[in-house]
mmCIF file of C-alpha atoms in Angstrom:
data_model
loop_
_atom_site.group_PDB
_atom_site.id
_atom_site.type_symbol
_atom_site.label_atom_id
_atom_site.label_comp_id
_atom_site.label_asym_id
_atom_site.label_seq_id
_atom_site.Cartn_x
_atom_site.Cartn_y
_atom_site.Cartn_z
ATOM 1 C CA MET A 114 70.079 181.609 -68.136
ATOM 2 C CA LYS A 115 71.970 183.663 -65.571
ATOM 3 C CA PRO A 116 70.253 183.513 -62.504
ATOM 4 C CA VAL A 117 68.951 186.639 -61.230
ATOM 5 C CA SER A 118 70.950 188.463 -58.240
ATOM 6 C CA ILE A 119 68.921 189.556 -54.691
ATOM 7 C CA VAL A 120 69.959 191.577 -52.341
ATOM 8 C CA ILE A 121 68.299 190.362 -48.910
ATOM 9 C CA VAL A 122 67.457 193.845 -46.718
ATOM 10 C CA GLY A 123 66.198 192.703 -43.200
ATOM 11 C CA LEU A 124 68.009 190.697 -41.382
ATOM 12 C CA ASN A 125 66.087 189.909 -38.530
ATOM 13 C CA PHE A 126 64.141 187.361 -40.385
ATOM 14 C CA GLY A 127 65.617 187.776 -43.755
ATOM 15 C CA ARG A 128 68.437 185.956 -42.306
ATOM 16 C CA HIS A 129 66.591 183.194 -42.317
ATOM 17 C CA ILE A 130 66.246 183.320 -46.554
ATOM 18 C CA VAL A 131 69.643 183.883 -46.187
ATOM 19 C CA ASP A 132 69.924 180.434 -44.868
ATOM 20 C CA GLU A 133 66.470 179.229 -47.626
ATOM 21 C CA LEU A 134 68.756 181.171 -50.488
ATOM 22 C CA THR A 135 71.793 178.858 -49.934
ATOM 23 C CA ARG A 136 70.974 176.017 -48.395
ATOM 24 C CA ASP A 137 71.609 172.950 -51.046
ATOM 25 C CA GLY A 138 73.650 174.592 -52.658
ATOM 26 C CA GLY A 139 70.877 177.220 -53.069
ATOM 27 C CA ASN A 140 68.443 177.622 -56.460
ATOM 28 C CA PRO A 141 69.158 177.864 -59.536
ATOM 29 C CA HIS A 142 66.957 180.923 -60.334
ATOM 30 C CA MET A 143 68.395 182.694 -57.716
ATOM 31 C CA LYS A 144 72.249 184.328 -56.860
ATOM 32 C CA LEU A 145 72.069 185.939 -53.307
ATOM 33 C CA THR A 146 74.892 189.303 -53.714
ATOM 34 C CA GLY A 147 74.731 190.919 -50.357
ATOM 35 C CA LEU A 148 72.877 191.894 -46.939
ATOM 36 C CA CYS A 149 71.887 194.609 -45.559
ATOM 37 C CA ASP A 150 70.489 196.081 -42.334
ATOM 38 C CA ILE A 151 69.751 199.059 -40.211
ATOM 39 C CA ASP A 152 72.524 197.606 -37.427
ATOM 40 C CA ARG A 153 75.643 196.548 -39.912
ATOM 41 C CA SER A 154 76.521 194.300 -37.281
ATOM 42 C CA LYS A 155 74.263 191.365 -38.297
ATOM 43 C CA ALA A 156 74.383 192.240 -42.031
ATOM 44 C CA GLU A 157 78.933 191.710 -41.420
ATOM 45 C CA ALA A 158 78.825 188.750 -39.151
ATOM 46 C CA LEU A 159 76.461 187.000 -40.986
ATOM 47 C CA ALA A 160 78.326 187.726 -43.944
ATOM 48 C CA SER A 161 81.681 186.339 -42.514
ATOM 49 C CA GLY A 162 80.299 183.231 -42.928
ATOM 50 C CA GLN A 163 79.470 183.172 -46.568
ATOM 51 C CA SER A 164 81.279 184.200 -49.333
ATOM 52 C CA GLY A 165 81.294 186.239 -52.129
ATOM 53 C CA LEU A 166 78.679 188.813 -50.339
ATOM 54 C CA GLU A 167 79.071 192.300 -50.185
ATOM 55 C CA VAL A 168 77.676 194.457 -47.576
ATOM 56 C CA TYR A 169 75.849 197.503 -47.792
ATOM 57 C CA ALA A 170 75.437 200.270 -46.169
ATOM 58 C CA GLY A 171 72.061 201.079 -46.236
ATOM 59 C CA LEU A 172 69.300 200.925 -49.121
ATOM 60 C CA ASP A 173 70.082 203.773 -51.587
ATOM 61 C CA ALA A 174 73.353 201.903 -51.567
ATOM 62 C CA VAL A 175 71.763 198.648 -52.773
ATOM 63 C CA LEU A 176 69.225 200.810 -55.572
ATOM 64 C CA SER A 177 72.493 202.400 -56.788
ATOM 65 C CA ASP A 178 74.078 199.004 -57.886
ATOM 66 C CA PRO A 179 73.423 197.891 -61.146
ATOM 67 C CA SER A 180 74.936 194.331 -60.763
ATOM 68 C CA VAL A 181 71.530 194.052 -57.935
ATOM 69 C CA ASP A 182 68.293 193.243 -59.947
ATOM 70 C CA ALA A 183 65.955 192.133 -56.786
ATOM 71 C CA VAL A 184 65.855 193.515 -53.914
ATOM 72 C CA GLY A 185 64.588 191.067 -50.886
ATOM 73 C CA LEU A 186 62.981 193.484 -48.675
ATOM 74 C CA PHE A 187 62.083 191.073 -44.767
ATOM 75 C CA THR A 188 61.935 195.240 -42.381
ATOM 76 C CA GLY A 189 58.148 195.095 -40.542
ATOM 77 C CA PRO A 190 54.797 196.274 -42.673
ATOM 78 C CA GLU A 191 54.834 198.785 -41.630
ATOM 79 C CA LYS A 192 55.063 202.606 -44.644
ATOM 80 C CA ARG A 193 56.744 199.344 -46.975
ATOM 81 C CA ALA A 194 54.648 200.640 -49.393
ATOM 82 C CA GLU A 195 57.342 203.380 -49.137
ATOM 83 C CA LEU A 196 59.861 201.024 -49.512
ATOM 84 C CA LEU A 197 58.837 199.051 -52.119
ATOM 85 C CA SER A 198 58.393 202.063 -53.785
ATOM 86 C CA ARG A 199 61.793 203.186 -53.935
ATOM 87 C CA ILE A 200 62.744 199.306 -54.993
ATOM 88 C CA ILE A 201 61.206 199.061 -57.618
ATOM 89 C CA SER A 202 61.140 203.161 -59.296
ATOM 90 C CA ALA A 203 64.442 202.116 -58.791
ATOM 91 C CA GLY A 204 64.397 199.549 -61.915
ATOM 92 C CA LYS A 205 64.364 196.914 -59.201
ATOM 93 C CA ASP A 206 62.359 193.882 -58.897
ATOM 94 C CA VAL A 207 60.732 192.416 -55.528
ATOM 95 C CA MET A 208 60.789 189.843 -53.053
ATOM 96 C CA THR A 209 58.857 190.320 -49.767
ATOM 97 C CA THR A 210 56.963 188.318 -46.518
ATOM 98 C CA LYS A 211 53.667 188.828 -44.969
ATOM 99 C CA PRO A 212 51.802 190.164 -44.325
ATOM 100 C CA PHE A 213 52.557 192.686 -47.009
ATOM 101 C CA GLU A 214 51.073 195.743 -45.848
ATOM 102 C CA THR A 215 49.006 198.140 -42.648
ATOM 103 C CA ASP A 216 47.177 199.924 -45.013
ATOM 104 C CA PRO A 217 45.760 198.934 -48.190
ATOM 105 C CA ALA A 218 45.569 201.726 -49.810
ATOM 106 C CA ALA A 219 49.163 202.357 -49.883
ATOM 107 C CA ALA A 220 49.343 198.420 -50.454
ATOM 108 C CA LYS A 221 47.227 198.891 -53.640
ATOM 109 C CA ALA A 222 49.470 202.352 -54.827
ATOM 110 C CA VAL A 223 52.115 200.311 -55.179
ATOM 111 C CA LEU A 224 51.459 197.679 -56.066
ATOM 112 C CA GLU A 225 49.295 199.677 -59.119
ATOM 113 C CA GLU A 226 52.664 201.657 -59.179
ATOM 114 C CA SER A 227 54.572 198.024 -60.003
ATOM 115 C CA LEU A 228 52.364 197.217 -63.188
ATOM 116 C CA LYS A 229 52.714 200.638 -64.977
ATOM 117 C CA LEU A 230 56.844 200.787 -64.172
ATOM 118 C CA GLY A 231 56.491 196.614 -65.449
ATOM 119 C CA ARG A 232 58.586 196.211 -62.232
ATOM 120 C CA VAL A 233 57.545 192.325 -59.870
ATOM 121 C CA ILE A 234 56.710 192.664 -56.708
ATOM 122 C CA HIS A 235 56.287 188.858 -54.841
ATOM 123 C CA LEU A 236 55.843 187.771 -51.585
ATOM 124 C CA ASN A 237 54.989 184.450 -49.494
ATOM 125 C CA SER A 238 51.825 184.978 -48.905
ATOM 126 C CA PRO A 239 49.653 185.156 -50.763
ATOM 127 C CA ASN A 240 51.424 183.599 -53.100
ATOM 128 C CA PRO A 241 51.934 184.410 -56.838
ATOM 129 C CA GLY A 242 49.081 182.339 -59.290
ATOM 130 C CA ILE A 243 47.912 179.847 -56.313
ATOM 131 C CA SER A 244 49.371 177.106 -54.896
ATOM 132 C CA PRO A 245 49.359 173.611 -55.045
ATOM 133 C CA ASP A 246 47.310 171.990 -52.724
ATOM 134 C CA LEU A 247 44.316 175.517 -52.961
ATOM 135 C CA ALA A 248 44.469 174.727 -56.807
ATOM 136 C CA VAL A 249 43.386 170.359 -55.557
ATOM 137 C CA ILE A 250 40.588 172.253 -53.460
ATOM 138 C CA ARG A 251 39.489 174.447 -56.081
ATOM 139 C CA ASN A 252 39.498 172.000 -57.991
ATOM 140 C CA TRP A 253 38.358 169.554 -55.644
ATOM 141 C CA ARG A 254 35.242 171.681 -55.601
ATOM 142 C CA GLU A 255 33.764 171.924 -58.989
ATOM 143 C CA GLN A 256 34.743 167.535 -59.636
ATOM 144 C CA TYR A 257 33.275 167.049 -56.870
ATOM 145 C CA SER A 258 30.015 169.540 -57.125
ATOM 146 C CA LEU A 259 31.254 170.468 -53.334
ATOM 147 C CA GLY A 260 28.222 173.066 -54.318
ATOM 148 C CA GLU A 261 28.467 176.443 -51.756
ATOM 149 C CA PRO A 262 31.224 176.520 -49.149
ATOM 150 C CA VAL A 263 29.228 176.916 -45.854
ATOM 151 C CA ALA A 264 32.757 177.495 -43.186
ATOM 152 C CA ALA A 265 36.078 177.477 -42.479
ATOM 153 C CA ARG A 266 38.024 176.430 -39.231
ATOM 154 C CA ALA A 267 42.117 176.874 -39.512
ATOM 155 C CA GLU A 268 44.481 176.189 -37.203
ATOM 156 C CA VAL A 269 48.658 177.870 -36.976
ATOM 157 C CA TRP A 270 50.405 177.585 -33.890
ATOM 158 C CA THR A 271 53.668 177.013 -31.978
ATOM 159 C CA HIS A 272 55.893 177.695 -29.002
ATOM 160 C CA TYR A 273 57.178 180.687 -28.682
ATOM 161 C CA ARG A 274 58.633 181.985 -24.738
ATOM 162 C CA GLU A 275 58.871 185.927 -25.638
ATOM 163 C CA LYS A 276 60.270 188.807 -24.673
ATOM 164 C CA ALA A 277 59.840 192.199 -24.346
ATOM 165 C CA ASP A 278 62.131 193.953 -27.018
ATOM 166 C CA GLY A 279 60.546 197.885 -27.702
ATOM 167 C CA GLY A 280 60.154 195.772 -31.308
ATOM 168 C CA TRP A 281 57.304 196.002 -33.637
ATOM 169 C CA TYR A 282 55.684 192.777 -31.866
ATOM 170 C CA ASP A 283 55.336 194.805 -29.123
ATOM 171 C CA ASP A 284 53.280 197.440 -29.986
ATOM 172 C CA PRO A 285 49.630 196.915 -30.103
ATOM 173 C CA VAL A 286 48.471 198.678 -32.915
ATOM 174 C CA LYS A 287 51.589 197.223 -35.212
ATOM 175 C CA CYS A 288 50.575 193.582 -34.228
ATOM 176 C CA PRO A 289 46.741 193.092 -33.302
ATOM 177 C CA LEU A 290 45.881 189.896 -31.650
ATOM 178 C CA ALA A 291 50.047 188.972 -32.310
ATOM 179 C CA PRO A 292 49.123 185.424 -33.641
ATOM 180 C CA VAL A 293 46.674 185.938 -35.788
ATOM 181 C CA PHE A 294 48.968 188.698 -37.571
ATOM 182 C CA ARG A 295 52.287 186.642 -37.231
ATOM 183 C CA LEU A 296 51.266 183.010 -38.726
ATOM 184 C CA GLY A 297 47.129 183.244 -39.159
ATOM 185 C CA ILE A 298 47.151 186.045 -41.094
ATOM 186 C CA TYR A 299 49.006 182.836 -43.980
ATOM 187 C CA LEU A 300 44.934 180.880 -43.891
ATOM 188 C CA ILE A 301 43.487 184.638 -43.572
ATOM 189 C CA ASN A 302 44.930 184.722 -47.000
ATOM 190 C CA ASP A 303 44.011 181.246 -48.017
ATOM 191 C CA LEU A 304 39.738 181.996 -46.701
ATOM 192 C CA VAL A 305 40.680 185.381 -49.199
ATOM 193 C CA CYS A 306 42.047 182.883 -52.245
ATOM 194 C CA LEU A 307 39.105 180.050 -51.862
ATOM 195 C CA PHE A 308 36.386 182.297 -49.842
ATOM 196 C CA GLY A 309 36.090 185.964 -51.488
ATOM 197 C CA ALA A 310 35.316 189.078 -49.931
ATOM 198 C CA ALA A 311 34.750 189.260 -46.226
ATOM 199 C CA GLY A 312 32.287 191.727 -45.071
ATOM 200 C CA LYS A 313 32.370 191.666 -40.951
ATOM 201 C CA VAL A 314 34.671 190.143 -38.592
ATOM 202 C CA ALA A 315 34.845 189.206 -34.012
ATOM 203 C CA ALA A 316 38.257 189.384 -32.906
ATOM 204 C CA MET A 317 39.243 187.303 -29.474
ATOM 205 C CA GLY A 318 42.653 187.508 -27.703
ATOM 206 C CA THR A 319 44.633 186.633 -24.407
ATOM 207 C CA ARG A 320 47.881 186.616 -23.168
ATOM 208 C CA LEU A 321 49.009 183.901 -20.863
ATOM 209 C CA PHE A 322 52.893 183.906 -21.282
ATOM 210 C CA THR A 323 55.276 185.878 -23.221
ATOM 211 C CA GLU A 324 56.664 188.814 -21.309
ATOM 212 C CA ARG A 325 55.666 190.855 -24.258
ATOM 213 C CA PRO A 326 52.177 193.603 -24.046
ATOM 214 C CA THR A 327 50.965 191.883 -26.875
ATOM 215 C CA ALA A 328 48.512 188.267 -26.942
ATOM 216 C CA ASP A 329 49.920 184.723 -27.477
ATOM 217 C CA ASN A 330 46.623 183.238 -27.711
ATOM 218 C CA GLY A 331 43.867 183.865 -30.745
ATOM 219 C CA GLN A 332 41.092 183.913 -32.180
ATOM 220 C CA LEU A 333 39.577 185.591 -35.376
ATOM 221 C CA VAL A 334 36.338 184.660 -36.617
ATOM 222 C CA ILE A 335 34.966 186.518 -39.978
ATOM 223 C CA GLU A 336 32.798 186.806 -42.115
ATOM 224 C CA PHE A 337 32.334 186.271 -45.630
ATOM 225 C CA GLY A 338 30.277 188.744 -48.796
ATOM 226 C CA ASN A 339 28.375 184.705 -49.333
ATOM 227 C CA GLY A 340 27.687 184.173 -45.894
ATOM 228 C CA ALA A 341 29.883 181.949 -45.443
ATOM 229 C CA LEU A 342 32.135 181.869 -41.660
ATOM 230 C CA ALA A 343 35.205 180.774 -40.525
ATOM 231 C CA ASN A 344 37.472 180.601 -37.859
ATOM 232 C CA ILE A 345 40.980 181.252 -37.406
ATOM 233 C CA PHE A 346 42.360 179.390 -34.128
ATOM 234 C CA ALA A 347 46.637 181.328 -33.840
ATOM 235 C CA SER A 348 48.757 180.590 -30.435
ATOM 236 C CA PHE A 349 52.520 181.037 -29.497
ATOM 237 C CA CYS A 350 51.541 178.447 -26.470
ATOM 238 C CA VAL A 351 51.123 175.006 -27.665
ATOM 239 C CA ARG A 352 54.653 172.959 -27.781
ATOM 240 C CA ASP A 353 53.030 169.580 -29.283
ATOM 241 C CA GLY A 354 56.101 169.394 -32.025
ATOM 242 C CA ASP A 355 52.542 171.158 -35.074
ATOM 243 C CA HIS A 356 54.496 173.653 -35.284
ATOM 244 C CA TYR A 357 53.291 175.837 -38.575
ATOM 245 C CA ARG A 358 51.569 173.538 -40.036
ATOM 246 C CA ASN A 359 48.089 175.694 -40.891
ATOM 247 C CA GLY A 360 45.306 172.903 -41.173
ATOM 248 C CA LEU A 361 42.184 174.240 -42.836
ATOM 249 C CA THR A 362 39.358 172.614 -42.548
ATOM 250 C CA VAL A 363 36.218 173.515 -45.477
ATOM 251 C CA ASN A 364 33.121 172.373 -45.280
ATOM 252 C CA TYR A 365 30.705 173.137 -48.817
ATOM 253 C CA GLU A 366 27.257 172.475 -49.276
ATOM 254 C CA CYS A 367 28.089 168.586 -50.231
ATOM 255 C CA GLY A 368 31.201 167.368 -48.717
ATOM 256 C CA THR A 369 34.546 168.447 -46.697
ATOM 257 C CA VAL A 370 37.418 169.398 -47.105
ATOM 258 C CA TYR A 371 40.475 168.973 -45.153
ATOM 259 C CA ARG A 372 44.001 170.145 -45.494
ATOM 260 C CA ASN A 373 46.898 169.560 -42.289
ATOM 261 C CA VAL A 374 44.913 168.469 -39.903
ATOM 262 C CA GLY A 375 44.220 164.844 -37.746
ATOM 263 C CA PRO A 376 47.735 163.323 -35.329
ATOM 264 C CA GLU A 377 49.368 161.997 -38.970
ATOM 265 C CA ARG A 378 51.751 163.124 -41.313
ATOM 266 C CA ALA A 379 52.971 161.640 -44.410
ATOM 267 C CA GLY A 380 55.190 163.077 -45.453
ATOM 268 C CA ASP A 381 56.920 166.858 -46.491
ATOM 269 C CA GLY A 382 54.149 168.515 -47.684
ATOM 270 C CA SER A 383 50.018 169.427 -47.798
ATOM 271 C CA GLU A 384 47.919 166.163 -47.426
ATOM 272 C CA LEU A 385 44.791 166.820 -48.321
ATOM 273 C CA SER A 386 41.542 164.450 -48.546
ATOM 274 C CA VAL A 387 37.500 165.213 -49.470
ATOM 275 C CA VAL A 388 34.617 163.991 -48.137
ATOM 276 C CA VAL A 389 31.513 163.533 -49.207
ATOM 277 C CA ASN A 390 28.435 162.490 -49.977
ATOM 278 C CA ASP A 391 26.833 161.380 -52.657
ATOM 279 C CA ALA A 392 23.007 161.441 -52.194
ATOM 280 C CA GLU A 393 21.413 162.739 -48.823
ATOM 281 C CA TRP A 394 21.109 160.809 -45.798
ATOM 282 C CA LYS A 395 23.742 158.030 -48.088
ATOM 283 C CA PRO A 396 26.966 157.024 -46.361
ATOM 284 C CA ARG A 397 29.574 159.399 -46.399
ATOM 285 C CA ARG A 398 32.279 158.902 -48.761
ATOM 286 C CA LEU A 399 35.779 159.362 -49.053
ATOM 287 C CA ALA A 400 36.119 160.381 -52.276
ATOM 288 C CA ALA A 401 39.781 161.292 -53.317
ATOM 289 C CA GLN A 402 43.305 161.710 -51.037
ATOM 290 C CA THR A 403 46.928 163.136 -51.700
ATOM 291 C CA ILE A 404 49.904 164.834 -50.969
ATOM 292 C CA VAL A 405 51.188 167.900 -52.315
ATOM 293 C CA ARG A 406 54.540 168.897 -52.230
ATOM 294 C CA GLY A 407 53.895 173.026 -52.435
ATOM 295 C CA ARG A 408 52.587 174.723 -49.896
ATOM 296 C CA SER A 409 50.316 177.897 -49.240
ATOM 297 C CA GLY A 410 52.536 180.618 -47.863
ATOM 298 C CA HIS A 411 56.629 179.679 -49.175
ATOM 299 C CA TYR A 412 58.515 181.866 -51.957
ATOM 300 C CA ASP A 413 58.438 180.468 -55.397
ATOM 301 C CA TRP A 414 61.668 181.604 -56.307
ATOM 302 C CA ASN A 415 60.941 180.065 -59.514
ATOM 303 C CA GLY A 416 57.693 182.086 -60.139
ATOM 304 C CA PHE A 417 59.588 184.987 -59.608
ATOM 305 C CA ALA A 418 62.634 184.510 -61.448
ATOM 306 C CA ALA A 419 60.326 183.706 -64.497
ATOM 307 C CA ALA A 420 58.089 187.353 -63.785
ATOM 308 C CA ILE A 421 60.899 188.755 -63.637
ATOM 309 C CA ARG A 422 62.867 187.461 -67.467
ATOM 310 C CA ARG A 423 58.985 187.762 -68.606
ATOM 311 C CA GLU A 424 58.013 184.327 -69.049
ATOM 312 C CA SER A 425 55.072 183.559 -70.581
ATOM 313 C CA ASN A 426 54.622 180.975 -68.251
ATOM 314 C CA ALA A 427 54.784 183.723 -65.201
ATOM 315 C CA PRO A 428 52.403 183.197 -62.233
ATOM 316 C CA THR A 429 50.292 186.475 -61.746
ATOM 317 C CA TYR A 430 48.457 188.332 -59.057
ATOM 318 C CA ASP A 431 45.268 190.016 -58.599
ATOM 319 C CA ILE A 432 45.804 192.477 -56.469
ATOM 320 C CA GLU A 433 42.844 192.121 -54.381
ATOM 321 C CA HIS A 434 43.652 188.556 -52.799
ATOM 322 C CA ILE A 435 47.129 190.888 -51.705
ATOM 323 C CA ILE A 436 44.042 194.164 -50.429
ATOM 324 C CA GLU A 437 41.592 192.162 -49.324
ATOM 325 C CA PRO A 438 43.164 190.179 -46.783
ATOM 326 C CA LEU A 439 44.696 193.542 -45.152
ATOM 327 C CA ARG A 440 41.491 195.001 -44.761
ATOM 328 C CA ILE A 441 40.739 191.960 -43.210
ATOM 329 C CA LEU A 442 43.520 192.748 -40.170
ATOM 330 C CA ASN A 443 42.715 196.209 -39.561
ATOM 331 C CA ALA A 444 39.140 195.603 -39.134
ATOM 332 C CA MET A 445 40.544 193.122 -36.927
ATOM 333 C CA GLY A 446 42.821 195.265 -34.870
ATOM 334 C CA LYS A 447 39.733 197.834 -34.341
ATOM 335 C CA SER A 448 37.665 194.661 -33.480
ATOM 336 C CA GLU A 449 40.240 193.260 -30.590
ATOM 337 C CA LYS A 450 40.755 197.270 -28.808
ATOM 338 C CA SER A 451 36.727 197.010 -28.789
ATOM 339 C CA GLY A 452 35.905 194.136 -28.270
ATOM 340 C CA LYS A 453 32.696 194.308 -30.510
ATOM 341 C CA THR A 454 31.902 193.057 -34.222
ATOM 342 C CA GLU A 455 33.767 195.208 -37.190
ATOM 343 C CA PRO A 456 32.709 196.245 -40.657
ATOM 344 C CA VAL A 457 35.651 195.187 -42.935
ATOM 345 C CA ILE A 458 36.156 198.518 -45.116
ATOM 346 C CA ARG A 459 36.928 199.134 -47.814
#
């Protein structure tokens, strides 16, 4: 089938998407045809290393080009819904990134608009449908009768030594509890997929090494609707080579699931195991272990192309799985500022 033509808009982060779409011959379902950035020189410099890429003067130029099927939108999350609305109203489909928006109401409105217009909006986290690693966790819960979720610990870290540049990463309102907002959002999205709606949150952050005015070390505690408690740790301060691993431990009534936890690695993918207790006070049993290639947070280009082509097996979204994490982020920002536990507002 003819590949979906896509133009990448926003090249600060979007340059990584350009690399992903062109590396090792690219994806057979996607064809990168152009670049666009408010700083045209960025697009021109990036296009010079690729053959056949058009540099667009602005988003309007992209939207007026009938040869463009889809837009990869990689601008900041604030007011992204306005840009998404322009894109889908022009008859284009969209791949974008996390966090989806800063305003849950605006996010919900544009997602509902996309359904009315028959247009596709996908992002990497949460994934459309369910990612292979989270599908394993859900299946194990049923297969091994693990019962209700009780708690979770989730963690992600990397090593940044960033300097202030005046962008939205420097703004504690636009980028609250920065490590959790920028990296921990993957884990928030995973937990909402597994646990559902949240009730309240408590946030704490510190600044150890960064030269930005925002935190580089953060913790978020979430109380979910059923009483389950989750802690998310995210940091830019750890240099151990285990960057972006997104470790997750989920405790259920009758067992525990581990994803990417501990020092051992078994290859490129997500490592999962489940420990169960078949009867009270009997020895624990390692019931299953597996490695899955796909993981939560990856861009599902094949699913995106399938959705654009209206294929029957194309992955779809439950809109609440996109909106609920945004409500949690809003409550997190309030908690970081107030130093108090804050409710998740609907």
